[in-house]
PDB file of C-alpha atoms and ligand atoms in Angstrom:
ATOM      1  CA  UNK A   1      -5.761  71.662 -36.775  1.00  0.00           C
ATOM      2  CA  UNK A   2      -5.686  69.808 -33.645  1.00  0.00           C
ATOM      3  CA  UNK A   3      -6.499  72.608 -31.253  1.00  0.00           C
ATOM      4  CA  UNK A   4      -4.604  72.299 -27.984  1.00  0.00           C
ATOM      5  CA  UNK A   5      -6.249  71.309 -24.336  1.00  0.00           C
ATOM      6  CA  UNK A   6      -7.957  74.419 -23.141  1.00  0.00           C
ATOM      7  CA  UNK A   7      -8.282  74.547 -18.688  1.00  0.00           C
ATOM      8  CA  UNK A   8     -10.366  77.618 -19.576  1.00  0.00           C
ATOM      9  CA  UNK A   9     -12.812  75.057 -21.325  1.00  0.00           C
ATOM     10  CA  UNK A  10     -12.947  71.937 -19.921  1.00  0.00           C
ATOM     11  CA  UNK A  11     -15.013  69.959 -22.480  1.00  0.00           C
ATOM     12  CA  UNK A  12     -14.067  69.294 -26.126  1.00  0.00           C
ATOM     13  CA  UNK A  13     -18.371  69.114 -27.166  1.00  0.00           C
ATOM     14  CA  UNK A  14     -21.063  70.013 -24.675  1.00  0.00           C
ATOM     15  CA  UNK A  15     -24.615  68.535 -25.835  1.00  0.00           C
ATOM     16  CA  UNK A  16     -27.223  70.603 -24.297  1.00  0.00           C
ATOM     17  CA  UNK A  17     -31.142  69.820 -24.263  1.00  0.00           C
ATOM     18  CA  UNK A  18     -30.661  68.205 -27.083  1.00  0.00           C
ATOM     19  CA  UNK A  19     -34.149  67.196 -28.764  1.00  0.00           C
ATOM     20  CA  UNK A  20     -33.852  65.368 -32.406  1.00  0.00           C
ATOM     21  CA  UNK A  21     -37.374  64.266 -34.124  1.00  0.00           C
ATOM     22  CA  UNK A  22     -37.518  62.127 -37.765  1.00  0.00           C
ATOM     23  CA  UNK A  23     -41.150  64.091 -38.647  1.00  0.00           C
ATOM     24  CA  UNK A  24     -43.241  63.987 -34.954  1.00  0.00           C
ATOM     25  CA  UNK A  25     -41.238  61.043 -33.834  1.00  0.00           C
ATOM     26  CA  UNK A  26     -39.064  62.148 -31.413  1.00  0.00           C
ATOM     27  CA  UNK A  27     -35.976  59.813 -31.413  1.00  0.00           C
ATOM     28  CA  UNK A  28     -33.508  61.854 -28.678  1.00  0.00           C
ATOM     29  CA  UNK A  29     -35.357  63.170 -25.555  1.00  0.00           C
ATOM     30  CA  UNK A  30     -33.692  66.367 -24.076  1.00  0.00           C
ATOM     31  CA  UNK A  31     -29.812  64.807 -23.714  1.00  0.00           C
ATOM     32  CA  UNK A  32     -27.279  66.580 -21.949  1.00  0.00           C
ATOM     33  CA  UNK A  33     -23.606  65.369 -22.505  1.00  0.00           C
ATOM     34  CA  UNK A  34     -19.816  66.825 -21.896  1.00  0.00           C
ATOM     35  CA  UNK A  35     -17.175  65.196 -23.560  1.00  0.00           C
ATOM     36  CA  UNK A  36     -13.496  65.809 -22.506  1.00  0.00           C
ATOM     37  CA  UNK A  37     -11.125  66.392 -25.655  1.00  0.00           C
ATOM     38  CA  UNK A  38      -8.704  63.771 -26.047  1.00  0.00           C
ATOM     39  CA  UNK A  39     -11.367  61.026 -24.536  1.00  0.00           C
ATOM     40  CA  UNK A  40     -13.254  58.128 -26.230  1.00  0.00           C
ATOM     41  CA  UNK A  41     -16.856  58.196 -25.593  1.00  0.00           C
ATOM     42  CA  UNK A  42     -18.705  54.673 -26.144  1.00  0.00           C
ATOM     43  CA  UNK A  43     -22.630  55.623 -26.344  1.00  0.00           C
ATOM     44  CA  UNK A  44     -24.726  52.215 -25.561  1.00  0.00           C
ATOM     45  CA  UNK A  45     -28.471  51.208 -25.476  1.00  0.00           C
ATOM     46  CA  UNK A  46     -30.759  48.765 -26.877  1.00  0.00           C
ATOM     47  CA  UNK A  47     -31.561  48.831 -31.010  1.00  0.00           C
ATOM     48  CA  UNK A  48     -33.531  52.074 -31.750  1.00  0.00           C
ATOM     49  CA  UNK A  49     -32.865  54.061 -28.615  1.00  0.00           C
ATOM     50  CA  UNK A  50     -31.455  56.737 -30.510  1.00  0.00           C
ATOM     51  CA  UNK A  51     -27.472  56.154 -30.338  1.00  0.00           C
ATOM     52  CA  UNK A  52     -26.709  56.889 -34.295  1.00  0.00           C
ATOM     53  CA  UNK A  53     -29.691  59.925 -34.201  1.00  0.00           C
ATOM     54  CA  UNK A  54     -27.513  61.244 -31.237  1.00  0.00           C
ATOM     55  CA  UNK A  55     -24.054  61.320 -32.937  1.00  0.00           C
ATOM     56  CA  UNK A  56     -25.992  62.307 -36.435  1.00  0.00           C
ATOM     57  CA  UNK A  57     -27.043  65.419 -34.409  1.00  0.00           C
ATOM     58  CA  UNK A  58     -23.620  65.820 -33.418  1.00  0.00           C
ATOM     59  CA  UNK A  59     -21.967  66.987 -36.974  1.00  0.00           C
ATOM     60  CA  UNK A  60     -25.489  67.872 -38.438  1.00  0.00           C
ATOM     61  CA  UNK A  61     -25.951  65.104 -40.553  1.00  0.00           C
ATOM     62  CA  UNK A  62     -29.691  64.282 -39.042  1.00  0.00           C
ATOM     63  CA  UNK A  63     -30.981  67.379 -40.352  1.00  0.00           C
ATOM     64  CA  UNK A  64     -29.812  65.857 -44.185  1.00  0.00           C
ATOM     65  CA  UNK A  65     -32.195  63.365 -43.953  1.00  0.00           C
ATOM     66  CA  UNK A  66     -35.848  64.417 -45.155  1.00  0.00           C
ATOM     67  CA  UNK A  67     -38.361  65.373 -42.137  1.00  0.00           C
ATOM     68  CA  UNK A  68     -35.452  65.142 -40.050  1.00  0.00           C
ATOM     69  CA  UNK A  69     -35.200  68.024 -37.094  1.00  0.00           C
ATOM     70  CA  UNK A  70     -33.556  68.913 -34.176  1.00  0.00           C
ATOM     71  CA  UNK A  71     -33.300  71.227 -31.362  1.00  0.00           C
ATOM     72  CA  UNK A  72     -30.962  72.284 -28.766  1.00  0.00           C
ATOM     73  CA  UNK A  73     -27.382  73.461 -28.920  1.00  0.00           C
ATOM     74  CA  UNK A  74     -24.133  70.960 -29.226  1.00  0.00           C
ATOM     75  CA  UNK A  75     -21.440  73.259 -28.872  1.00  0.00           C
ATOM     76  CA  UNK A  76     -17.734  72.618 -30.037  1.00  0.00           C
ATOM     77  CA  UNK A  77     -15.086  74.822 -28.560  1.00  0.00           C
ATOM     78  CA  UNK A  78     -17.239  77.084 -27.219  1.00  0.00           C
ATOM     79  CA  UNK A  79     -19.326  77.327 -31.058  1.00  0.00           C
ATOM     80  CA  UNK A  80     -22.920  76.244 -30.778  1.00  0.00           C
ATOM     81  CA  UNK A  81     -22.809  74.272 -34.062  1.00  0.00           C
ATOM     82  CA  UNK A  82     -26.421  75.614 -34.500  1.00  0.00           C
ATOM     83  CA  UNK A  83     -26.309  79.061 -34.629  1.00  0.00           C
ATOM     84  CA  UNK A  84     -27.744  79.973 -37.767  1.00  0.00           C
ATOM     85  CA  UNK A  85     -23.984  82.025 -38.889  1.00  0.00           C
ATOM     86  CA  UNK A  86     -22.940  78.215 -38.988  1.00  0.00           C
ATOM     87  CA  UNK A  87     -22.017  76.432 -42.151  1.00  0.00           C
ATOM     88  CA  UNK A  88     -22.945  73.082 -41.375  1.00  0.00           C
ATOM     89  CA  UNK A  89     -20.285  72.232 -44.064  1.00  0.00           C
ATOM     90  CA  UNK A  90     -17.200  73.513 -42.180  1.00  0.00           C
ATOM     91  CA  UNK A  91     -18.796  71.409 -38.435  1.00  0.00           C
ATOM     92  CA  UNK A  92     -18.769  68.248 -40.704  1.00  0.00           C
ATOM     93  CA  UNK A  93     -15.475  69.016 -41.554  1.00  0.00           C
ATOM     94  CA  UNK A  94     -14.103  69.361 -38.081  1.00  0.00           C
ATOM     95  CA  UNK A  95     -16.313  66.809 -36.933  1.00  0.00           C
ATOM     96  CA  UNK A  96     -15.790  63.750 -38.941  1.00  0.00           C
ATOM     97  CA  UNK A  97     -18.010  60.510 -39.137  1.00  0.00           C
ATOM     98  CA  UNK A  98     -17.086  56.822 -39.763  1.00  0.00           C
ATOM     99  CA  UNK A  99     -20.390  54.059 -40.765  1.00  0.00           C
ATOM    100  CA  UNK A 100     -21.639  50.849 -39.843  1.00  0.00           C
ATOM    101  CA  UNK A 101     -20.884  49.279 -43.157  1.00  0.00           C
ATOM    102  CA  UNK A 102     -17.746  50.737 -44.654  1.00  0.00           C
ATOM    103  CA  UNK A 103     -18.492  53.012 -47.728  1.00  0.00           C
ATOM    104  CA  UNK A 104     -15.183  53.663 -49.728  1.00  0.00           C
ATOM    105  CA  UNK A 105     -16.427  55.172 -53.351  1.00  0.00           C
ATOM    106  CA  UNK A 106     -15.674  51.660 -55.217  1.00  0.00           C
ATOM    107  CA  UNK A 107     -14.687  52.568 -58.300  1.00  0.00           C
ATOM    108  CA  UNK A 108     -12.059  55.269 -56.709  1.00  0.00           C
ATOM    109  CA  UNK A 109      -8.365  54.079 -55.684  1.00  0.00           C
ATOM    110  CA  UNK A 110      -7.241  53.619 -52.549  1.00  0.00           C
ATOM    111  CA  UNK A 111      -5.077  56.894 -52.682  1.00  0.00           C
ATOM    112  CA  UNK A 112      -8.281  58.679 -54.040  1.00  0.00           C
ATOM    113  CA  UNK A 113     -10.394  57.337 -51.367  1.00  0.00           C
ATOM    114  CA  UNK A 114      -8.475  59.401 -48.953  1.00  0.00           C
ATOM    115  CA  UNK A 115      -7.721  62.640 -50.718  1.00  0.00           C
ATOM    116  CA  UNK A 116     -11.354  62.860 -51.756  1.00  0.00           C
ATOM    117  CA  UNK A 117     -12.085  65.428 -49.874  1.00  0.00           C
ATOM    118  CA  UNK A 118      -9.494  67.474 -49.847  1.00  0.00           C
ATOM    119  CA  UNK A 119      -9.896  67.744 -53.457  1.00  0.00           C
ATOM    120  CA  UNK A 120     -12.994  68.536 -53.479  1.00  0.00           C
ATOM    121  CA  UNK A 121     -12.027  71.763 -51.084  1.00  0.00           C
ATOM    122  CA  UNK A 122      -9.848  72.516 -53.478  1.00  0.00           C
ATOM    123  CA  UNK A 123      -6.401  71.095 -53.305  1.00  0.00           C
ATOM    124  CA  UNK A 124      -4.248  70.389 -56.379  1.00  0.00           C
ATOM    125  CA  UNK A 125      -0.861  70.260 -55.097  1.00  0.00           C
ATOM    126  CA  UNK A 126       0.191  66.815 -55.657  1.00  0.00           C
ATOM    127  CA  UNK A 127       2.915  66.844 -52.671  1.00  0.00           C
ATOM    128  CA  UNK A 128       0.551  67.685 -50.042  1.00  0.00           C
ATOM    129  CA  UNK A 129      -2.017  65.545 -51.206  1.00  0.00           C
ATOM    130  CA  UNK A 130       0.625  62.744 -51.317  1.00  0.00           C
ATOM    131  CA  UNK A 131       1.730  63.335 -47.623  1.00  0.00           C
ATOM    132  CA  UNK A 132      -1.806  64.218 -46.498  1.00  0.00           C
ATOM    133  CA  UNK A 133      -2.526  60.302 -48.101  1.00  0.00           C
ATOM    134  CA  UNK A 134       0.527  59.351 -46.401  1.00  0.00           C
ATOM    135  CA  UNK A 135       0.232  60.608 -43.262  1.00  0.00           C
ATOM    136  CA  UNK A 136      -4.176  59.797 -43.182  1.00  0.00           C
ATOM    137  CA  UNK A 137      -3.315  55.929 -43.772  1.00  0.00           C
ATOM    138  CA  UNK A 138      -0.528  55.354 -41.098  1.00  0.00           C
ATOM    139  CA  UNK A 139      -2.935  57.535 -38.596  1.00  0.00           C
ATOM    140  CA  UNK A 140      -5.461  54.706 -39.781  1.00  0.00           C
ATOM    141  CA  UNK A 141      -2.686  51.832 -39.451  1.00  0.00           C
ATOM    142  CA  UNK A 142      -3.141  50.604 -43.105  1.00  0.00           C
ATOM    143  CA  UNK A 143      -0.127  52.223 -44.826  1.00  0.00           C
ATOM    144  CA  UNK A 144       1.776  49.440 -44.673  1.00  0.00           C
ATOM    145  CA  UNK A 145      -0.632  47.493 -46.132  1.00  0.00           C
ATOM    146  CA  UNK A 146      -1.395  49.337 -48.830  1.00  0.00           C
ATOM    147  CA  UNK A 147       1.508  51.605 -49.876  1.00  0.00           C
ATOM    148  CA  UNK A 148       2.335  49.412 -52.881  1.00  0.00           C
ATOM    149  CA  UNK A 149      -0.898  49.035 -53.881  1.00  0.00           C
ATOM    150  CA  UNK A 150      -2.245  52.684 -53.609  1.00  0.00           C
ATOM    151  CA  UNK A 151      -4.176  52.832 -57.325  1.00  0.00           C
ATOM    152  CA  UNK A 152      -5.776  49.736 -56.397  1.00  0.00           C
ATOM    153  CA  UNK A 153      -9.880  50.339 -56.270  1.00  0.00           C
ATOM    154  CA  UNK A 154     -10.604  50.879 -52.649  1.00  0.00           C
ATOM    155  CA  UNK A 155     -13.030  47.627 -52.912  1.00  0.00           C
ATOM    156  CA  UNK A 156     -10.109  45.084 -53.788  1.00  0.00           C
ATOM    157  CA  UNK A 157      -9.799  45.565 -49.783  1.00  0.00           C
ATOM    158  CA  UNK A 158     -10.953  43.325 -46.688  1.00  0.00           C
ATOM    159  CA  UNK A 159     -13.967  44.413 -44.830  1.00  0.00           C
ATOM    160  CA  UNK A 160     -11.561  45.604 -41.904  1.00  0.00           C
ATOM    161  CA  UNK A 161      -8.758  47.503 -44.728  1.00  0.00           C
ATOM    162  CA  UNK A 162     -12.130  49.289 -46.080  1.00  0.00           C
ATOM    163  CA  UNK A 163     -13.117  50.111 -42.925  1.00  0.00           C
ATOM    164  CA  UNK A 164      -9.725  51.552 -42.342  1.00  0.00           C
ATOM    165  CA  UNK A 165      -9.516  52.897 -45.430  1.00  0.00           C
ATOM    166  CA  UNK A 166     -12.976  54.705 -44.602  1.00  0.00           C
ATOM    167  CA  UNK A 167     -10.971  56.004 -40.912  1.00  0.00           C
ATOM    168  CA  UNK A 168      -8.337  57.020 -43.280  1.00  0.00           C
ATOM    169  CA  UNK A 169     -10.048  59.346 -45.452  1.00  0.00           C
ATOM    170  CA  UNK A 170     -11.989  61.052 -42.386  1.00  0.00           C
ATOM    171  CA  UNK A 171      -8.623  61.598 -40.947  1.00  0.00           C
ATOM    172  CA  UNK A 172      -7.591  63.295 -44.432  1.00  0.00           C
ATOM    173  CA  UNK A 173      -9.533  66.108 -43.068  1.00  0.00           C
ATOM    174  CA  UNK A 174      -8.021  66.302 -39.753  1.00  0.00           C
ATOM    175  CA  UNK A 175     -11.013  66.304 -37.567  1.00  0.00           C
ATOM    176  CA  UNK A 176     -10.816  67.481 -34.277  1.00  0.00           C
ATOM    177  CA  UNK A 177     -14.142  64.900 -33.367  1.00  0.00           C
ATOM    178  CA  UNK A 178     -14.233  62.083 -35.108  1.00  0.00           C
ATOM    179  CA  UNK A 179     -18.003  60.138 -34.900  1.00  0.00           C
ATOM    180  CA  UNK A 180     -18.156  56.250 -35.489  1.00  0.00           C
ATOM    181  CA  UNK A 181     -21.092  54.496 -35.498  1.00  0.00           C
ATOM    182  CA  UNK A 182     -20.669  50.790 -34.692  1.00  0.00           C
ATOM    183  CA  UNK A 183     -17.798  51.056 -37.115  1.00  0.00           C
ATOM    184  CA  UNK A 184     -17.092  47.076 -36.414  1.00  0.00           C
ATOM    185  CA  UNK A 185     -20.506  45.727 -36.509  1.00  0.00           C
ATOM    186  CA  UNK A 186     -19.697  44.439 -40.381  1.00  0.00           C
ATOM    187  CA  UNK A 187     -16.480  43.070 -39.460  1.00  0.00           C
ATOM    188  CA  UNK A 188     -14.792  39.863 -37.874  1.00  0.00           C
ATOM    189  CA  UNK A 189     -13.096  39.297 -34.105  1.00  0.00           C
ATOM    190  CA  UNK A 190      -9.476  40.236 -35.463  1.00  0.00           C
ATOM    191  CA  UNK A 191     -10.553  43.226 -38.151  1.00  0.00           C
ATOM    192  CA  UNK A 192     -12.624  44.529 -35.126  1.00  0.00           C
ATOM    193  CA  UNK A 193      -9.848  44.211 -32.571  1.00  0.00           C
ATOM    194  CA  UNK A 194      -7.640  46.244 -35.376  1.00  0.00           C
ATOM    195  CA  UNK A 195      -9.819  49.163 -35.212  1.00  0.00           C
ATOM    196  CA  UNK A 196     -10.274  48.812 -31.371  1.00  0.00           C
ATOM    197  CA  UNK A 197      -6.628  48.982 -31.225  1.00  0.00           C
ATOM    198  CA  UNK A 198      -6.403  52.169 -33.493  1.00  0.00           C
ATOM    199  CA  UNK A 199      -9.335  53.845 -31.540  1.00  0.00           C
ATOM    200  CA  UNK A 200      -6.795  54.155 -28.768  1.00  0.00           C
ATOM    201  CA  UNK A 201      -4.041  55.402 -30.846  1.00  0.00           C
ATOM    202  CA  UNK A 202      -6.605  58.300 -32.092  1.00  0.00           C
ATOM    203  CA  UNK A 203      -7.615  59.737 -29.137  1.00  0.00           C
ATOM    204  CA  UNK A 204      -4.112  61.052 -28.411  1.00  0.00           C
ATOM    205  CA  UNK A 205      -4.693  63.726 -31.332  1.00  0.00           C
ATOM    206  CA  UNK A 206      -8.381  63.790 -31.695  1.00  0.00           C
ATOM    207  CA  UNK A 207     -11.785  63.204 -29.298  1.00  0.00           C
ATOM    208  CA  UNK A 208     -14.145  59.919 -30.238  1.00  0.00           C
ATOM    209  CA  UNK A 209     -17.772  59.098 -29.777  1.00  0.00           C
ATOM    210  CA  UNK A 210     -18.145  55.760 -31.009  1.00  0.00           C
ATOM    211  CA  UNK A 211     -21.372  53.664 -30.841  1.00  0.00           C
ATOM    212  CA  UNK A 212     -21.332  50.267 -30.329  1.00  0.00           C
ATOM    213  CA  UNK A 213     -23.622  47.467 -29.690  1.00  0.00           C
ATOM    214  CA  UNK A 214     -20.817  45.233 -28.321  1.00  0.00           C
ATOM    215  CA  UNK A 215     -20.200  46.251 -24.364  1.00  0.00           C
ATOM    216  CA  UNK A 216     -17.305  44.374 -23.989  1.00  0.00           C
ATOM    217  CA  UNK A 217     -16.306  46.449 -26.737  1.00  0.00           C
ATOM    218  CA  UNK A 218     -17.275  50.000 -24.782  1.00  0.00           C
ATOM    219  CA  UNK A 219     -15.508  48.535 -21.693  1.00  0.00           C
ATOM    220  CA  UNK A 220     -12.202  47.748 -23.523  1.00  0.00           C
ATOM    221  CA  UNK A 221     -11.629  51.153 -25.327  1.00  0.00           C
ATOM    222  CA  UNK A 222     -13.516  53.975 -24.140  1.00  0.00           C
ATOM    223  CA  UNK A 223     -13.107  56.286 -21.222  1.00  0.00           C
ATOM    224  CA  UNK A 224     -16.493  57.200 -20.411  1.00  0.00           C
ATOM    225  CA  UNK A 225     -19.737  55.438 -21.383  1.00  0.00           C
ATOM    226  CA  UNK A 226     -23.587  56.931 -22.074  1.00  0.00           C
ATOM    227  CA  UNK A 227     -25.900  54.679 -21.504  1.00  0.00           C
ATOM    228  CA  UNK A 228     -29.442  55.691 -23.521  1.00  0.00           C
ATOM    229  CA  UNK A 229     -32.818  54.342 -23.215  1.00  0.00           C
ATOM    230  CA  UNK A 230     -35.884  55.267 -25.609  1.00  0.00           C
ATOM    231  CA  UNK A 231     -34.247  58.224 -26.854  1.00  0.00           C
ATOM    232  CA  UNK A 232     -32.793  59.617 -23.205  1.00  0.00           C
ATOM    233  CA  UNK A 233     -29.884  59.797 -21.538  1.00  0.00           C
ATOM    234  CA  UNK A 234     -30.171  57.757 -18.731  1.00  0.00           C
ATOM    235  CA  UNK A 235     -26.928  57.466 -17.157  1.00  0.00           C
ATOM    236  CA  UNK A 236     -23.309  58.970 -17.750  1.00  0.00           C
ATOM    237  CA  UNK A 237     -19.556  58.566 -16.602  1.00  0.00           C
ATOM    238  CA  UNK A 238     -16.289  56.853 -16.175  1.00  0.00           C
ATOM    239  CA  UNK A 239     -16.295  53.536 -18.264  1.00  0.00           C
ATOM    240  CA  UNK A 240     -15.378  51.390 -14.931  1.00  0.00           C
ATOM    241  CA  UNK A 241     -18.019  52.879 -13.116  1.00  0.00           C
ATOM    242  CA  UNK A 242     -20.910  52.273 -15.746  1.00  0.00           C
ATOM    243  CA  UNK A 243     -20.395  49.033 -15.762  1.00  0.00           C
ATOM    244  CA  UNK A 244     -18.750  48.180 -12.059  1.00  0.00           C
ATOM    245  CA  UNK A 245     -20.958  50.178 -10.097  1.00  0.00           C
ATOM    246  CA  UNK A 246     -23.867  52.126 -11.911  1.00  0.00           C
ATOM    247  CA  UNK A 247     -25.960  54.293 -10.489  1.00  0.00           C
ATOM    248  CA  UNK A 248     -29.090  53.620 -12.410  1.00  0.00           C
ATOM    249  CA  UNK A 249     -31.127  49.978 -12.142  1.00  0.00           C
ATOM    250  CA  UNK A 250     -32.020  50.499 -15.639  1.00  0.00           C
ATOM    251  CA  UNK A 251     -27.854  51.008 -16.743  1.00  0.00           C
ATOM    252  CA  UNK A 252     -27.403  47.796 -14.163  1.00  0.00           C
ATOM    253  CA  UNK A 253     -30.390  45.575 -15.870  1.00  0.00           C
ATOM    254  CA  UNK A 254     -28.789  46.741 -19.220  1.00  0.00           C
ATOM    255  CA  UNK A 255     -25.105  46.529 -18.549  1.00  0.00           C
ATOM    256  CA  UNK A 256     -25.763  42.262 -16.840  1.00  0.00           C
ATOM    257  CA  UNK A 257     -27.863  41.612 -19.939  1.00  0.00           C
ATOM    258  CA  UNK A 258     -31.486  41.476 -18.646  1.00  0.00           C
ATOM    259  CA  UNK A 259     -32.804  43.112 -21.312  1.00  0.00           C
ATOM    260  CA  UNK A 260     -32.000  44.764 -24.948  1.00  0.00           C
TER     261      UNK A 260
HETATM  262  P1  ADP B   1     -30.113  53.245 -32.578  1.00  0.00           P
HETATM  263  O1  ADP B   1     -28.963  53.768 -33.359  1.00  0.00           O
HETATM  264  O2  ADP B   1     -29.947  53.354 -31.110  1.00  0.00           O
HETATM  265  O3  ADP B   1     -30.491  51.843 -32.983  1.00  0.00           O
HETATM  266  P2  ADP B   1     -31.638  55.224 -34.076  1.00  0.00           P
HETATM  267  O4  ADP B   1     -31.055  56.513 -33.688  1.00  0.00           O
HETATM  268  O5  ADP B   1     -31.277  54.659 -35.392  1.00  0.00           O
HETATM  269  O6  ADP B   1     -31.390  54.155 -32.906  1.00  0.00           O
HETATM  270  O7  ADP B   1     -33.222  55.336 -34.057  1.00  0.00           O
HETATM  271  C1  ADP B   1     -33.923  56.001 -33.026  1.00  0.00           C
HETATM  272  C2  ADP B   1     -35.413  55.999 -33.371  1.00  0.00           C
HETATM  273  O8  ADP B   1     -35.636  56.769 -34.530  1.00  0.00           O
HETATM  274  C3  ADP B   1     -35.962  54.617 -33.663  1.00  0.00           C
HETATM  275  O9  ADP B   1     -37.264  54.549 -33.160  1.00  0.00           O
HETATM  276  C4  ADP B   1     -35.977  54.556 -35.171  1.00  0.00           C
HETATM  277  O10 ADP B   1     -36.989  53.716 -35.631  1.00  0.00           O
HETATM  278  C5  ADP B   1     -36.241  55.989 -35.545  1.00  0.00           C
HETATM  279  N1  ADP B   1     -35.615  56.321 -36.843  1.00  0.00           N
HETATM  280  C6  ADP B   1     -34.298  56.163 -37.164  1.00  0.00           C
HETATM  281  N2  ADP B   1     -34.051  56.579 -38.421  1.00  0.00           N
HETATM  282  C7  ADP B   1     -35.237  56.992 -38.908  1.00  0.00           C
HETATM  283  C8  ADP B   1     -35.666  57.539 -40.176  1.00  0.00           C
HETATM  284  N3  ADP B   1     -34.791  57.744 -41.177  1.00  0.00           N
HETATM  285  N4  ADP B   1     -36.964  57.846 -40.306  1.00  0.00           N
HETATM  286  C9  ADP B   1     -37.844  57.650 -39.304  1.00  0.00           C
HETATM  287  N5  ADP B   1     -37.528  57.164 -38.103  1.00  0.00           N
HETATM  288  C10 ADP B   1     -36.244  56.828 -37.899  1.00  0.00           C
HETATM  289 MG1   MG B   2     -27.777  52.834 -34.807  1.00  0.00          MG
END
C-alpha cells in the first residue's frame, strides 16, 4: 500500500553512512541521503562513480551479487532495511527496481510479464490478477497500447513498450520506492521522453530514485539531484539549485561539462 505522508517523519528513505564494497573495492564511500516521499531523486556522476551500487544498496540487491558487501543503515519508514529481523525479500518488494536494458521474461506474455510476481507470492484469483494487470499497465501508460494484444510475448514490443512493460510489472507490486537505473539509456529521444513523462505521473503515488547519465534529463524530471564522485556523495539538493547555483566546484565542473 501506498502509505500516506507522515509530518512525524519527514523523509520517505534516509541513507546513512552508507559504505558498499564489490570484494575490497569499495565502490560507495560513507553516503548520507534523505529522500522526501512523493519526490523524484535523479542521482548523477561520471561512469563508475558508484550511482547503480548506490540504488543496488538501496533494495538489497548489491549484496546478491558474489563478494558483494555493504554497510550502514538505509532506513524506509523508520525500518533500517538491514537489521538482521529483515527479509530482504519483503524490502525488494516495497522497493521496486527498473534496468538499463529492459528485461521482460521473453517467452512470457505481456499480461504474464506483469502478474509475474504476484503469482509467484501466491495469487490465483484471476479477477484480481486481471485488474492488478489492468491497473499496473495504465500506471505505466501502455494499456492502451497493448490491451488487445495482452497474450502477445512481451518481446513482440518496442524498446520503449518493453521498457514500460518492465515499469509495469514493478508497479504490479505496488512499491512504495521504485529504483530506475538509467531506465532510458537503451532507448530513442521520443521512447525516452515517454518514460520521462510517466516518471512525473509516478511520483504522485510512489517516491523515485532514478539514475541517469543524461543531465538534461535530471534537470527536466526530478526534484532533487545527488551529485557523486568516486564513490561519495559530493553534493545534494533542489534540482534548480544543483545545476543553477551549486555549491561544490566539483558539482559546477561536472554539471558545465568539464569533465566525466
Ligand atoms: P556507475 O553506475 O556510477 O557507473 P557502478 O556503481 O556500476 O558505477 O560502479 C562503481 C564501482 O564499482 C566501479 O569502479 C566499478 O568498476 C565497480 N563495480 C561495479 N560492479 C562491479 C562488480 N560486479 N564487481 C566488481 N566491481 C564492480
Ligand atoms: Mg551504472
Amino acid at each position: 500500500m501506498i502509505s500516506a505522508a507522515n509530518p512525524q517523519r519527514p523523509y520517505k528513505v534516509s541513507i546513512r553512512k552508507l559504505d558498499a564494497w564489490f570484494g575490497t573495492k569499495q565502490a560507495v564511500k560513507n553516503v548520507n541521503l534523505d529522500i522526501k516521499e512523493n519526490t523524484v531523486v535523479a542521482v548523477i556522476g561520471p561512469s563508475g562513480c558508484g550511482k547503480t551500487t548506490l540504488i543496488r544498496c538501496v533494495n538489497r540487491m548489491h549484496e546478491m551479487t558474489p563478494g558483494a558487501t555493504a554497510k550502514g543503515e538505509v532506513i524506509l519508514d523508520g525500518l533500517d532495511i538491514y537489521d538482521k529481523k529483515v527479509d530482504p525479500v519483503v524490502i525488494k518488494r516495497r522497493i521496486g527496481m527498473v534496468f538499463q536494458r529492459p528485461n521482460p521474461f521473453p517467452t512470457m506474455s505481456i499480461y504474464d510479464n506483469v502478474v509475474a510476481g504476484l503469482k509467484l507470492n501466491g495469487v490465483k484469483d484471476k479477477q484480481i490478477l486481471d485488474r492488478s494487470a489492468r491497473s499496473s499497465l495504465e500506471g505505466a501508460a501502455l494499456w492502451e497500447e497493448v490491451k488487445n494484444d495482452l497474450h502477445k510475448p512481451g518481446s513482440s514490443l518496442s524498446g520503449g513498450q518493453q521498457q514500460r512493460l518492465c515499469i509495469a510489472r514493478a508497479l504490479a507490486m505496488q512499491p512504495e520506492v521504485l529504483l530506475m537505473d538509467e531506465p532510458t539509456s537503451a532507448l530513442d529521444p521520443i521512447a525516452s521522453a515517454k518514460i520521462e513523462e510517466l516518471i512525473t505521473e509516478l511520483k504522485s503515488d510512489l517516491t523515485v530514485i532514478m539514475v541517469t547519465h543524461n543531465m538534461q534529463q535530471a534537470a527536466r524530471v526530478s526534484d532533487f539531484t545527488a551529485f557523486m564522485y568516486l564513490g561519495e556523495l559530493i553534493e545534494f539538493g533542489p534540482t534548480d539549485q544543483i545545476f543553477e547555483r551549486p555549491e561544490k566546484e566539483l558539482t559546477e565542473r561536472y554539471i558545465s561539462g568539464k569533465f566525466g
